[in-house]
CSV table of C-alpha atoms in Angstrom, one decimal:
chain,number,residue,atom,x,y,z
A,27,MET,CA,-15.6,-6.9,9.3
A,28,ASP,CA,-15.6,-3.4,8.1
A,29,THR,CA,-13.2,-2.4,5.3
A,30,MET,CA,-10.1,-0.2,5.4
A,31,ARG,CA,-12.0,2.5,3.5
A,32,ASP,CA,-14.9,2.3,6.1
A,33,ARG,CA,-12.4,3.4,8.7
A,34,PHE,CA,-11.0,6.2,6.5
A,35,ALA,CA,-13.6,9.0,6.9
A,36,PRO,CA,-14.3,8.5,10.6
A,37,VAL,CA,-10.6,8.4,11.5
A,38,VAL,CA,-9.8,11.5,9.4
A,39,SER,CA,-12.9,13.3,10.6
A,40,ARG,CA,-11.7,12.8,14.2
A,41,LEU,CA,-8.3,14.1,13.1
A,42,LEU,CA,-10.0,17.2,11.7
A,43,ASP,CA,-11.5,17.8,15.1
A,44,GLU,CA,-8.3,17.2,17.0
A,45,ASP,CA,-5.8,19.1,14.8
A,46,PRO,CA,-6.4,22.5,13.2
A,47,ARG,CA,-3.7,21.8,10.7
A,48,VAL,CA,-5.5,18.9,9.1
A,49,ALA,CA,-7.5,19.5,5.9
A,50,VAL,CA,-9.2,17.1,3.5
A,51,VAL,CA,-9.3,17.4,-0.3
A,52,LEU,CA,-11.7,15.3,-2.3
A,53,ALA,CA,-12.7,14.8,-5.9
A,54,GLU,CA,-16.4,13.8,-5.5
A,55,ILE,CA,-15.4,10.2,-4.5
A,56,GLY,CA,-15.9,9.7,-0.8
A,57,LYS,CA,-17.6,13.1,-0.1
A,58,ASP,CA,-20.6,11.5,1.7
A,59,GLY,CA,-18.3,10.2,4.5
A,60,PHE,CA,-17.3,13.8,5.3
A,61,ALA,CA,-20.7,15.4,5.4
A,62,GLY,CA,-20.5,15.9,9.2
A,63,ALA,CA,-16.9,17.1,9.1
A,64,LEU,CA,-17.8,19.6,6.3
A,65,ARG,CA,-20.5,21.2,8.5
A,66,ARG,CA,-18.0,21.5,11.4
A,67,HIS,CA,-15.0,22.5,9.3
A,68,PRO,CA,-16.2,24.1,6.1
A,69,ARG,CA,-12.9,25.8,5.4
A,70,ARG,CA,-10.9,22.5,5.8
A,71,VAL,CA,-13.0,20.0,3.9
A,72,ILE,CA,-12.8,20.8,0.2
A,73,ASN,CA,-14.4,19.0,-2.8
A,74,VAL,CA,-12.9,20.1,-6.1
A,75,GLY,CA,-15.2,18.0,-8.2
A,76,ILE,CA,-14.0,15.5,-10.8
A,77,ARG,CA,-10.7,17.3,-11.4
A,78,GLU,CA,-7.9,15.1,-10.2
A,79,GLN,CA,-5.1,17.4,-11.3
A,80,LEU,CA,-6.7,20.2,-9.3
A,81,LEU,CA,-7.1,17.7,-6.4
A,82,VAL,CA,-3.4,17.4,-6.0
A,83,GLY,CA,-2.6,21.0,-6.9
A,84,ALA,CA,-5.1,22.3,-4.3
A,85,ALA,CA,-3.5,20.0,-1.7
A,86,ALA,CA,-0.1,21.4,-2.5
A,87,GLY,CA,-1.4,25.0,-2.1
A,88,LEU,CA,-2.9,24.1,1.3
A,89,ALA,CA,0.4,22.6,2.3
A,90,LEU,CA,2.2,25.8,1.4
A,91,THR,CA,0.0,27.7,3.8
A,92,GLY,CA,1.0,25.3,6.7
A,93,LEU,CA,-1.9,22.9,6.6
A,94,ARG,CA,-1.6,19.1,6.5
A,95,PRO,CA,-3.8,18.0,3.5
A,96,VAL,CA,-5.2,14.5,3.3
A,97,VAL,CA,-6.1,13.7,-0.3
A,98,HIS,CA,-8.4,10.9,-1.4
A,99,THR,CA,-9.8,9.1,-4.4
A,100,PHE,CA,-9.2,5.9,-6.3
A,101,ALA,CA,-5.6,5.0,-6.8
A,102,SER,CA,-5.8,5.3,-10.6
A,103,PHE,CA,-7.1,8.9,-10.2
A,104,LEU,CA,-4.8,9.8,-7.3
A,105,VAL,CA,-1.4,8.6,-8.5
A,106,GLU,CA,-1.6,7.9,-12.3
A,107,ARG,CA,-3.9,10.6,-13.7
A,108,PRO,CA,-2.4,13.6,-11.8
A,109,PHE,CA,1.2,12.2,-11.7
A,110,GLU,CA,2.7,15.5,-13.1
A,111,GLN,CA,1.1,17.4,-10.2
A,112,VAL,CA,2.4,14.8,-7.7
A,113,LYS,CA,5.8,15.1,-9.2
A,114,LEU,CA,5.9,18.9,-9.4
A,115,ASP,CA,3.3,20.5,-7.1
A,116,LEU,CA,4.3,18.2,-4.2
A,117,GLY,CA,7.8,16.9,-5.1
A,118,HIS,CA,9.4,19.8,-6.9
A,119,GLN,CA,7.9,22.3,-4.4
A,120,ASP,CA,8.9,20.1,-1.5
A,121,THR,CA,5.5,20.2,0.0
A,122,GLY,CA,3.9,17.4,2.0
A,123,ALA,CA,0.6,15.7,1.8
A,124,VAL,CA,-1.1,12.4,2.7
A,125,LEU,CA,-2.4,10.6,-0.4
A,126,VAL,CA,-5.0,8.0,0.6
A,127,SER,CA,-6.2,5.7,-2.2
A,128,ALA,CA,-9.0,3.3,-2.7
A,129,ALA,CA,-9.6,0.4,-5.1
A,130,ALA,CA,-6.0,-0.8,-4.9
A,131,SER,CA,-4.9,-3.0,-7.9
A,132,PHE,CA,-8.3,-4.5,-8.9
A,133,ASP,CA,-10.8,-4.0,-6.0
A,134,TRP,CA,-13.6,-3.0,-8.3
A,135,PRO,CA,-13.3,-5.3,-11.4
A,136,ALA,CA,-16.6,-4.0,-12.8
A,137,GLY,CA,-15.1,-0.6,-13.1
A,138,GLY,CA,-12.7,-1.9,-15.7
A,139,TYR,CA,-9.1,-1.0,-16.3
A,140,THR,CA,-9.6,2.7,-15.8
A,141,HIS,CA,-10.2,1.9,-12.1
A,142,MET,CA,-7.3,-0.4,-11.6
A,143,ALA,CA,-3.8,0.7,-10.5
A,144,PRO,CA,-1.4,-2.1,-10.0
A,145,GLY,CA,1.5,0.2,-11.0
A,146,ASP,CA,0.9,2.9,-8.4
A,147,VAL,CA,3.7,2.1,-5.9
A,148,ALA,CA,6.2,1.5,-8.8
A,149,LEU,CA,5.3,4.9,-10.2
A,150,LEU,CA,5.8,6.6,-6.9
A,151,ASP,CA,9.2,4.8,-6.7
A,152,THR,CA,10.4,7.1,-9.5
A,153,LEU,CA,10.1,10.0,-7.1
A,154,ASP,CA,12.2,10.9,-4.1
A,155,GLY,CA,11.1,11.0,-0.5
A,156,TRP,CA,7.8,9.1,-0.4
A,157,THR,CA,6.7,7.0,2.5
A,158,VAL,CA,4.4,4.2,1.4
A,159,HIS,CA,2.0,2.3,3.8
A,160,VAL,CA,0.2,-0.8,2.6
A,161,PRO,CA,-2.1,-1.9,5.5
A,162,GLY,CA,-3.5,-5.4,5.5
A,163,HIS,CA,-6.4,-5.0,7.9
A,164,PRO,CA,-8.7,-2.1,8.9
A,165,ASP,CA,-7.1,-1.8,12.3
A,166,GLU,CA,-3.7,-1.4,10.7
A,167,ALA,CA,-5.2,1.2,8.2
A,168,GLU,CA,-6.4,3.3,11.2
A,169,THR,CA,-3.0,3.1,12.8
A,170,LEU,CA,-1.1,4.0,9.7
A,171,LEU,CA,-3.5,6.8,8.8
A,172,ARG,CA,-2.7,8.4,12.1
A,173,HIS,CA,1.0,7.9,11.6
A,174,ALA,CA,0.8,9.5,8.1
A,175,VAL,CA,-1.0,12.6,9.3
A,176,ALA,CA,1.3,13.0,12.2
A,177,ALA,CA,4.4,12.7,10.0
A,178,GLY,CA,5.3,16.4,10.0
A,179,ASP,CA,5.2,17.7,6.4
A,180,ASP,CA,6.3,14.4,4.8
A,181,LYS,CA,4.9,13.0,1.6
A,182,VAL,CA,3.0,9.8,2.4
A,183,TYR,CA,0.9,7.4,0.4
A,184,VAL,CA,-1.5,5.1,2.2
A,185,ARG,CA,-2.9,2.3,0.0
A,186,LEU,CA,-6.3,1.0,1.1
A,187,SER,CA,-7.9,-2.1,-0.2
A,188,VAL,CA,-11.1,-4.2,0.4
A,189,GLN,CA,-8.8,-7.2,0.5
A,190,ALA,CA,-7.7,-7.9,4.0
A,191,ASN,CA,-6.1,-10.4,6.3
A,192,ARG,CA,-8.3,-12.0,9.0
A,193,GLN,CA,-6.5,-10.4,11.9
A,194,GLY,CA,-4.7,-7.1,12.3
A,195,LEU,CA,-1.2,-6.9,13.8
A,196,ALA,CA,0.5,-4.2,15.9
A,197,VAL,CA,2.3,-2.3,13.2
A,198,ASP,CA,4.5,0.8,13.8
A,199,GLY,CA,4.8,2.4,10.5
A,200,GLU,CA,8.4,1.5,10.1
A,201,ARG,CA,9.6,-2.1,10.6
A,202,PHE,CA,8.7,-5.5,9.2
A,203,LEU,CA,7.2,-8.0,11.6
A,204,THR,CA,8.5,-11.6,11.9
A,205,VAL,CA,5.5,-13.8,11.9
A,206,ARG,CA,7.2,-17.2,11.3
A,207,GLU,CA,10.8,-18.3,11.5
A,208,GLY,CA,12.6,-20.8,9.3
A,209,HIS,CA,16.0,-21.6,7.8
A,210,ALA,CA,15.6,-22.1,4.0
A,211,GLY,CA,14.6,-18.6,2.8
A,212,VAL,CA,12.6,-15.5,3.5
A,213,VAL,CA,9.2,-14.5,2.3
A,214,VAL,CA,8.2,-10.9,2.6
A,215,ALA,CA,4.4,-10.6,2.5
A,216,VAL,CA,3.0,-7.1,1.9
A,217,GLY,CA,-0.2,-5.9,3.4
A,218,PRO,CA,-3.3,-8.0,2.4
A,219,MET,CA,-1.1,-10.8,1.0
A,220,LEU,CA,-0.1,-12.1,4.5
A,221,ASP,CA,-2.8,-14.7,5.0
A,222,ALA,CA,-2.2,-16.2,1.5
A,223,ALA,CA,1.5,-16.2,2.1
A,224,LEU,CA,1.2,-18.0,5.4
A,225,ALA,CA,-1.1,-20.6,4.0
A,226,ALA,CA,1.2,-21.1,1.0
A,227,THR,CA,4.3,-21.6,3.2
A,228,GLU,CA,2.6,-23.8,5.9
A,229,GLY,CA,5.0,-26.7,6.6
A,230,LEU,CA,7.9,-25.1,4.8
A,231,ASP,CA,11.1,-24.1,6.6
A,232,LEU,CA,10.8,-20.4,5.7
A,233,THR,CA,10.8,-17.2,7.6
A,234,VAL,CA,7.8,-15.0,6.8
A,235,LEU,CA,8.1,-11.2,7.3
A,236,TYR,CA,5.1,-9.0,7.3
A,237,ALA,CA,5.5,-5.5,5.6
A,238,THR,CA,2.9,-2.8,5.9
A,239,THR,CA,5.4,0.1,5.3
A,240,VAL,CA,7.3,-0.7,2.2
A,241,ARG,CA,9.0,2.7,1.6
A,242,PRO,CA,11.4,3.3,3.3
A,243,PHE,CA,12.2,-0.4,2.9
A,244,ASP,CA,13.2,-2.1,6.1
A,245,THR,CA,16.7,-3.0,5.1
A,246,ALA,CA,17.8,-3.8,8.6
A,247,GLY,CA,14.9,-6.1,9.2
A,248,LEU,CA,15.4,-8.1,6.0
A,249,ARG,CA,19.1,-8.5,6.7
A,250,ARG,CA,18.5,-9.8,10.2
A,251,ALA,CA,16.1,-12.4,8.8
A,252,THR,CA,18.6,-13.6,6.2
A,253,GLU,CA,21.3,-14.2,8.8
A,254,SER,CA,19.4,-17.3,10.0
A,255,ALA,CA,17.2,-18.0,7.0
A,256,GLY,CA,19.6,-17.5,4.1
A,257,THR,CA,19.5,-15.1,1.2
A,258,ASP,CA,16.8,-16.6,-1.0
A,259,VAL,CA,14.1,-13.9,-0.8
A,260,VAL,CA,10.5,-14.0,-2.2
A,261,LEU,CA,8.4,-10.9,-2.3
A,262,VAL,CA,4.6,-11.3,-2.3
A,263,GLU,CA,3.2,-7.9,-3.1
A,264,PRO,CA,-0.5,-6.9,-3.9
A,265,TYR,CA,0.6,-4.6,-6.8
A,266,LEU,CA,2.9,-4.9,-9.8
A,267,ALA,CA,5.2,-7.9,-9.6
A,268,GLY,CA,8.8,-7.0,-8.9
A,269,THR,CA,8.1,-3.5,-7.5
A,270,SER,CA,10.4,-4.1,-4.5
A,271,THR,CA,13.0,-6.4,-6.0
A,272,ALA,CA,15.5,-3.6,-6.4
A,273,ALA,CA,15.0,-2.7,-2.7
A,274,VAL,CA,15.9,-6.3,-1.8
A,275,SER,CA,18.9,-6.3,-4.0
A,276,GLU,CA,20.1,-3.0,-2.6
A,277,ALA,CA,19.6,-4.4,1.0
A,278,LEU,CA,21.7,-7.5,0.2
A,279,ALA,CA,24.1,-5.9,-2.2
A,280,ASP,CA,27.2,-7.2,-0.3
A,281,VAL,CA,26.1,-10.9,-0.1
A,282,PRO,CA,25.2,-13.4,-2.8
A,283,HIS,CA,21.4,-13.6,-3.0
A,284,ARG,CA,18.4,-14.5,-5.1
A,285,VAL,CA,15.1,-12.7,-5.2
A,286,LEU,CA,11.7,-13.6,-6.7
A,287,GLY,CA,9.1,-10.9,-7.1
A,288,LEU,CA,5.5,-12.1,-7.1
A,289,GLY,CA,2.6,-9.8,-7.6
A,290,VAL,CA,0.1,-8.5,-10.2
A,291,GLY,CA,1.3,-9.3,-13.7
A,292,ARG,CA,1.6,-6.8,-16.5
A,293,ARG,CA,-0.9,-8.5,-18.8
A,294,GLU,CA,-4.2,-6.7,-18.7
A,295,LEU,CA,-7.1,-9.0,-17.8
A,296,ARG,CA,-10.0,-7.8,-20.1
A,297,ARG,CA,-12.8,-9.7,-18.4
A,298,TYR,CA,-14.4,-8.0,-15.3
A,299,GLY,CA,-14.7,-11.1,-13.2
A,300,THR,CA,-14.4,-11.0,-9.4
A,301,ILE,CA,-11.6,-10.0,-7.1
A,302,THR,CA,-11.0,-13.7,-6.3
A,303,GLU,CA,-10.8,-14.5,-10.0
A,304,HIS,CA,-8.2,-11.7,-10.5
A,305,VAL,CA,-6.2,-13.0,-7.6
A,306,ALA,CA,-6.1,-16.4,-9.0
A,307,ALA,CA,-5.3,-15.2,-12.6
A,308,HIS,CA,-2.3,-13.4,-11.2
A,309,GLY,CA,-1.1,-16.4,-9.3
A,310,LEU,CA,-1.6,-14.8,-5.9
A,311,ASP,CA,-3.9,-17.4,-4.3
A,312,ALA,CA,-2.4,-19.7,-1.7
A,313,GLN,CA,-2.1,-22.7,-3.9
A,314,SER,CA,-0.4,-20.9,-6.8
A,315,LEU,CA,2.0,-19.1,-4.3
A,316,ARG,CA,3.0,-22.4,-2.8
A,317,GLU,CA,3.9,-23.8,-6.2
A,318,ARG,CA,5.9,-20.7,-7.2
A,319,ILE,CA,7.6,-20.3,-3.9
A,320,GLY,CA,8.4,-24.0,-3.6
A,321,ALA,CA,9.9,-24.1,-7.1
A,322,PHE,CA,12.1,-21.1,-6.3
A,323,VAL,CA,13.5,-22.2,-3.0
A,324,GLY,CA,13.5,-25.9,-3.7
A,325,ALA,CA,10.7,-28.0,-2.3
A,326,GLY,CA,13.0,-30.5,-0.6
A,327,ARG,CA,15.3,-27.9,0.9
A,328,ALA,CA,12.4,-25.9,2.2
A,329,SER,CA,10.7,-28.8,4.0
A,330,VAL,CA,10.4,-28.4,7.7
A,331,ARG,CA,13.2,-30.2,9.5
A,332,ALA,CA,12.2,-33.1,11.7
């Protein structure tokens, strides 16, 4: 199976051909994928070099001229390093862009902590008006990329990862999908965490919702699920643990509820290792998730009813 990032350049290159508003801004990373598009559209494919603050600033300038910029690099260089420009050049100036990241939380362990960004979605949460897509499969990434570019002049973040579920689902860029129904609690699995969450909850009487668009948070979808499954909610997110717990609490503010946020821990893992080892170290493998989810909702109460 190809990766989400493998889809990125071909999809956006086609969008460059289809829509004269679309522009691409790069900072060296990913430039080879746009070689053909650069020849066809030399004024709308721009490589600023290893200058991430300029990357975002240039995108904001293009947006002010009426273009729809798609901006790409690793998440740590796209959200964290140029955060002031994201906040001011895009946010304060009320200009839109599509930020498309690679490397996710720890997709390239050999790159070290400089290339890891588990806090990217939490950081964007400090700003107003961002849509955040977290696809869990290359097919979903293609769909959500097209949604993002077509979203007028909105500010959109698309978080790509080499981690992926085995099968893509029909996502719409708005609502959570119900993939399993139960009565003892709700598990919200985000993006590439769905397969692990389904394996972890196999045989348990739990509803599993699948989220690929986490901002805006699908408040109505969560509330519908809790009407039959109860208001114990577990979030399984591929980034900083607890990133969306406030969104759950806001959605259920008028009813008693409990929420457990599972995700990447704050402790830095200082050995490179592999992606699989990082997943296990943060307790995001299926076995660890089953233990943590079972302990939260109560193993006996969550057993499937006869």
